Amino acid sequence: MPSPIEVRPLHPSVGAEVRGVDLRKPLAPGVFDAIQQAWLKHHVLVFPGQEITDAEQVAFSRHFGRLEEFPMASVRSGAQKEIFRVANTDADGNLLPSDSEVVVYLSLTQDWHIDSSYRKVASKGSILHGIEVTEEGGETWLVNLADVLAALPPDLKMRIEGRTAIHDFLFARSLRPQLSPLPCDEAAKVPPTEHSLIRHHEVTGVPSIFLSPVYISAISGLSPVESRALVDDLTAFAEQDRFVYRHKWTRHDVLMWDNRSLMHAGRAYDAARQRRVMHRTSIAGGEG
Ligand SMILES: [Fe+2]
């Protein structure tokens, strides 16, 4: 039977464009299955031309599981709590000063990370809608960490085998010392957590490196300097073109990526002059 959607690979390792589906509407079972299969195969799906509301984004996202709420109220949408506003504007559309708390905080998304890796059960996947996109900079880069692990040189592989890493939301914030302390109730929601450096995808079973550089504060059995050196060496290896899909945004692209096999980063842009408004939902992990 022909697929109900059109899937066109964008890169040999990661990424495919999907056409023939309207994300504003509930997905027919055949379409859901086709998207799910394409997602598992290509890790990130790009849906161009999807002018969806927040409610429609939430409804689409819920096809894939329960949704997370971001721990910081300052970047959650007031109207739809499952929406994380990755935006340098306020809710009324005013450009925020580039030294404001929100813009400085969001600059952390420009460091490599896996969304929600600081949770006991990390997110399954994230869905990002480009509402206002930049002319220059602001791309999203995504790395296939399963292919990275498969290609890892033996010496680097030996350095991660059997080790765990501490993932810490507050460690990431400490990388921007100008940020104010997180309110106590929000900090209490994000205690550090420990994950093995090699993990297996809960559906496909394929192993990958659980590499979330911005959140990793320590690696078991290593000093702080050795831990950082290992994270840096892994990141340098992972950044090779053969593992990276680089997405240049067009307005109303929707990206859906698998946090169980990818890390990603936004690229820098001139936040004082260009508007960048993206709405993210994240699917909670642990439910297959
Ligand atoms: Fe992210």
Coordinates of C-alpha atoms and ligand atoms in Angstrom, one line a residue:
M1 CA 0.0 0.0 0.0
P2 CA 1.4 3.4 -0.9
S3 CA 2.4 5.6 2.1
P4 CA -0.2 8.3 2.9
I5 CA 2.6 10.8 3.3
E6 CA 5.5 11.9 1.2
V7 CA 8.9 11.5 2.9
R8 CA 12.1 12.9 1.4
P9 CA 15.4 12.4 3.1
L10 CA 17.4 15.6 3.7
H11 CA 20.7 14.0 4.9
P12 CA 22.2 10.5 4.8
S13 CA 22.2 10.2 8.6
V14 CA 19.4 12.4 10.0
G15 CA 16.5 14.4 8.7
A16 CA 13.6 14.1 6.3
E17 CA 11.0 16.4 4.9
V18 CA 7.3 15.3 5.2
R19 CA 4.5 16.6 2.9
G20 CA 0.9 15.5 2.4
V21 CA -0.3 16.0 6.0
D22 CA -2.2 18.9 7.6
L23 CA -1.1 19.2 11.3
R24 CA -4.2 21.3 12.1
K25 CA -6.3 18.2 11.9
P26 CA -6.4 15.0 13.9
L27 CA -4.2 12.4 12.3
A28 CA -5.9 9.4 10.7
P29 CA -4.4 6.1 12.1
G30 CA -2.5 5.3 8.8
V31 CA -1.0 8.8 8.8
F32 CA 0.0 8.6 12.4
D33 CA 1.7 5.2 11.8
A34 CA 3.5 6.6 8.7
I35 CA 4.8 9.6 10.7
Q36 CA 5.9 7.4 13.6
Q37 CA 7.8 5.1 11.2
A38 CA 9.5 8.0 9.4
W39 CA 10.4 9.6 12.7
L40 CA 12.1 6.5 14.0
K41 CA 14.0 6.1 10.7
H42 CA 15.0 9.7 10.1
H43 CA 15.1 11.0 13.7
V44 CA 14.0 14.5 12.7
L45 CA 11.0 15.3 10.5
V46 CA 10.5 18.7 8.8
F47 CA 6.9 19.6 8.1
P48 CA 7.0 22.7 5.9
G49 CA 4.1 25.2 5.6
Q50 CA 2.2 24.3 8.8
E51 CA 0.4 27.4 10.1
I52 CA -0.8 25.9 13.3
T53 CA -2.1 27.5 16.5
D54 CA -0.7 26.6 19.9
A55 CA -3.8 24.5 20.6
E56 CA -3.3 22.6 17.3
Q57 CA 0.4 22.1 18.1
V58 CA -0.5 20.6 21.5
A59 CA -3.1 18.4 19.9
F60 CA -0.7 17.1 17.3
S61 CA 2.0 16.6 19.9
R62 CA -0.3 14.5 22.1
H63 CA -0.6 11.9 19.5
F64 CA 2.9 10.8 20.6
G65 CA 2.4 10.9 24.3
R66 CA 1.9 13.0 27.4
L67 CA 3.4 16.5 27.3
E68 CA 6.0 18.0 29.6
E69 CA 5.7 21.4 31.2
F70 CA 8.9 23.4 31.1
P71 CA 10.2 24.1 34.7
M72 CA 10.5 27.9 34.3
A73 CA 7.3 29.9 34.3
S74 CA 9.1 32.9 32.6
V75 CA 9.3 31.0 29.3
R76 CA 6.0 29.1 29.4
S77 CA 3.1 30.4 27.5
G78 CA 0.5 31.9 29.9
A79 CA -2.3 30.7 27.7
Q80 CA -1.1 27.2 27.0
K81 CA 1.2 25.8 29.7
E82 CA 2.6 23.0 27.5
I83 CA 4.1 25.6 25.2
F84 CA 7.7 26.7 25.9
R85 CA 8.3 30.0 24.2
V86 CA 11.7 30.0 22.6
A87 CA 11.3 33.7 21.7
N88 CA 13.1 37.0 22.1
T89 CA 9.7 38.8 22.3
D90 CA 7.2 39.0 25.1
A91 CA 3.7 37.5 24.8
D92 CA 2.5 40.8 23.3
G93 CA 5.1 40.7 20.6
N94 CA 7.5 43.3 21.9
L95 CA 11.2 42.7 21.3
L96 CA 13.0 41.9 24.6
P97 CA 16.3 43.6 25.5
S98 CA 19.2 41.3 24.5
D99 CA 20.4 41.5 28.1
S100 CA 17.0 40.5 29.6
E101 CA 16.8 37.3 31.7
V102 CA 14.8 35.5 29.1
V103 CA 17.1 36.3 26.2
V104 CA 20.2 35.5 28.2
Y105 CA 18.6 32.2 29.4
L106 CA 17.6 31.2 25.9
S107 CA 21.2 31.7 24.7
L108 CA 21.8 28.4 26.4
T109 CA 19.8 26.7 23.7
Q110 CA 22.8 27.6 21.4
D111 CA 24.9 25.1 23.3
W112 CA 24.6 21.4 22.4
H113 CA 22.0 19.6 24.5
I114 CA 19.2 17.1 24.6
D115 CA 15.9 18.6 25.8
S116 CA 15.0 17.5 29.3
S117 CA 18.1 15.3 29.8
Y118 CA 18.1 16.7 33.4
R119 CA 14.9 14.8 34.1
K120 CA 14.9 11.3 35.7
V121 CA 13.1 10.2 32.5
A122 CA 14.3 12.4 29.6
S123 CA 11.9 13.7 27.0
K124 CA 11.0 11.4 24.1
G125 CA 10.9 14.1 21.5
S126 CA 10.3 17.8 20.9
I127 CA 8.2 19.6 18.3
L128 CA 9.2 23.2 17.4
H129 CA 7.1 25.6 15.3
G130 CA 8.9 28.5 13.6
I131 CA 6.5 31.4 13.9
E132 CA 9.0 34.2 13.3
V133 CA 12.3 33.2 11.8
T134 CA 15.6 35.0 11.3
E135 CA 17.1 36.1 8.0
E136 CA 20.6 35.4 9.3
G137 CA 21.7 32.8 11.9
G138 CA 19.2 31.1 14.2
E139 CA 19.4 27.7 12.3
T140 CA 18.9 24.5 14.3
W141 CA 21.6 21.8 14.1
L142 CA 20.8 18.2 15.0
V143 CA 23.3 15.4 15.5
N144 CA 22.6 11.6 15.2
L145 CA 24.1 10.3 18.4
A146 CA 23.5 6.7 17.4
D147 CA 25.7 7.1 14.3
V148 CA 28.2 9.0 16.4
L149 CA 28.5 6.0 18.8
A150 CA 28.7 3.5 16.0
A151 CA 31.6 5.5 14.5
L152 CA 33.4 6.4 17.7
P153 CA 37.2 5.6 17.7
P154 CA 38.0 2.8 20.1
D155 CA 40.0 5.1 22.5
L156 CA 37.1 7.4 22.9
K157 CA 34.6 4.6 23.2
M158 CA 36.7 3.1 26.0
R159 CA 36.6 6.4 27.9
I160 CA 32.7 6.3 28.1
E161 CA 32.1 2.6 28.6
G162 CA 30.5 1.9 32.0
R163 CA 30.4 5.5 33.0
T164 CA 27.4 7.7 34.0
A165 CA 26.9 11.4 33.9
I166 CA 25.2 13.9 36.1
H167 CA 22.7 16.1 34.2
D168 CA 21.9 19.2 36.1
F169 CA 19.5 22.0 35.0
L170 CA 21.1 24.5 37.4
F171 CA 24.6 23.7 36.1
A172 CA 23.4 24.9 32.6
R173 CA 22.1 28.1 34.2
S174 CA 25.5 28.6 36.0
L175 CA 27.1 29.0 32.6
R176 CA 25.4 32.4 32.4
P177 CA 26.4 33.9 35.7
Q178 CA 24.4 37.1 35.0
L179 CA 21.2 35.1 35.5
S180 CA 19.3 35.6 38.8
P181 CA 18.9 32.5 41.0
L182 CA 15.9 30.3 40.0
P183 CA 12.9 30.7 42.3
C184 CA 13.1 28.0 45.0
D185 CA 9.9 26.3 43.9
E186 CA 11.2 26.0 40.3
A187 CA 14.7 24.8 41.5
A188 CA 13.1 22.1 43.6
K189 CA 11.5 20.6 40.5
V190 CA 14.9 20.0 38.8
P191 CA 17.3 18.1 41.1
P192 CA 20.4 16.7 39.3
T193 CA 19.9 13.3 37.9
E194 CA 22.3 10.5 36.7
H195 CA 22.2 8.7 33.4
S196 CA 24.4 6.1 31.7
L197 CA 26.6 7.6 28.9
I198 CA 25.4 4.9 26.6
R199 CA 21.7 4.3 26.3
H200 CA 19.4 2.2 24.1
H201 CA 16.4 3.6 22.3
E202 CA 13.3 2.5 24.0
V203 CA 11.6 1.5 20.7
T204 CA 14.4 0.5 18.3
G205 CA 16.9 -0.7 20.9
V206 CA 19.7 1.1 18.9
P207 CA 22.4 2.4 21.3
S208 CA 23.5 6.0 21.3
I209 CA 25.6 8.4 23.4
F210 CA 23.6 10.2 26.0
L211 CA 25.5 13.4 25.3
S212 CA 23.9 16.6 26.5
P213 CA 26.9 18.9 27.0
V214 CA 25.1 21.9 28.4
Y215 CA 23.5 19.9 31.3
I216 CA 26.4 17.5 32.1
S217 CA 28.1 18.7 35.3
A218 CA 30.2 15.6 36.0
I219 CA 31.1 12.1 34.8
S220 CA 31.5 9.2 37.2
G221 CA 35.1 8.5 38.2
L222 CA 36.5 11.6 36.6
S223 CA 37.6 14.9 38.0
P224 CA 35.8 18.1 36.9
V225 CA 38.6 18.8 34.4
E226 CA 38.6 15.3 33.0
S227 CA 34.8 15.3 32.8
R228 CA 34.7 18.5 30.7
A229 CA 37.6 17.2 28.5
L230 CA 35.6 14.0 27.7
V231 CA 32.4 16.0 26.9
D232 CA 34.4 18.3 24.7
D233 CA 36.2 15.4 22.9
L234 CA 32.9 13.7 22.3
T235 CA 31.3 16.9 21.1
A236 CA 34.1 17.6 18.7
F237 CA 33.8 14.1 17.2
A238 CA 30.0 14.5 16.9
E239 CA 30.1 17.8 15.1
Q240 CA 31.3 16.2 11.9
D241 CA 29.1 17.0 8.8
R242 CA 28.3 13.3 8.3
F243 CA 26.3 13.3 11.6
V244 CA 24.6 16.7 11.4
Y245 CA 21.5 18.0 9.8
R246 CA 21.5 21.8 9.6
H247 CA 18.0 23.3 9.4
K248 CA 17.5 26.8 7.9
W249 CA 14.1 27.9 9.0
T250 CA 11.3 29.1 6.8
R251 CA 8.2 30.6 8.5
H252 CA 5.8 27.9 9.7
D253 CA 8.2 25.0 9.4
V254 CA 7.4 22.5 12.2
L255 CA 10.3 20.2 13.3
M256 CA 9.8 17.1 15.2
W257 CA 13.0 15.4 16.6
D258 CA 13.7 12.4 18.6
N259 CA 15.5 13.3 21.9
R260 CA 16.3 9.6 22.4
S261 CA 18.8 9.6 19.5
L262 CA 19.7 13.2 18.9
M263 CA 21.3 16.3 20.4
H264 CA 20.7 19.7 19.0
A265 CA 21.6 23.4 19.2
G266 CA 20.2 26.6 17.9
R267 CA 22.7 28.9 16.1
A268 CA 23.5 32.4 17.3
Y269 CA 21.7 35.3 15.7
D270 CA 21.5 39.0 16.4
A271 CA 18.8 39.1 19.1
A272 CA 18.9 42.9 19.3
R273 CA 17.8 43.3 15.7
Q274 CA 16.1 40.1 14.6
R275 CA 12.9 38.6 16.0
R276 CA 12.9 34.8 16.5
V277 CA 9.7 33.2 17.9
M278 CA 9.5 29.5 18.2
H279 CA 7.0 27.5 20.2
R280 CA 8.1 24.1 21.5
T281 CA 6.2 21.2 22.9
S282 CA 8.0 18.2 24.4
I283 CA 6.7 14.7 24.7
A284 CA 7.5 13.0 28.0
G285 CA 9.7 10.0 27.9
G286 CA 9.2 6.5 29.3
E287 CA 6.1 5.5 27.6
G288 CA 7.5 3.6 24.6
Ligands
FE1 FE 16.5 22.4 22.8

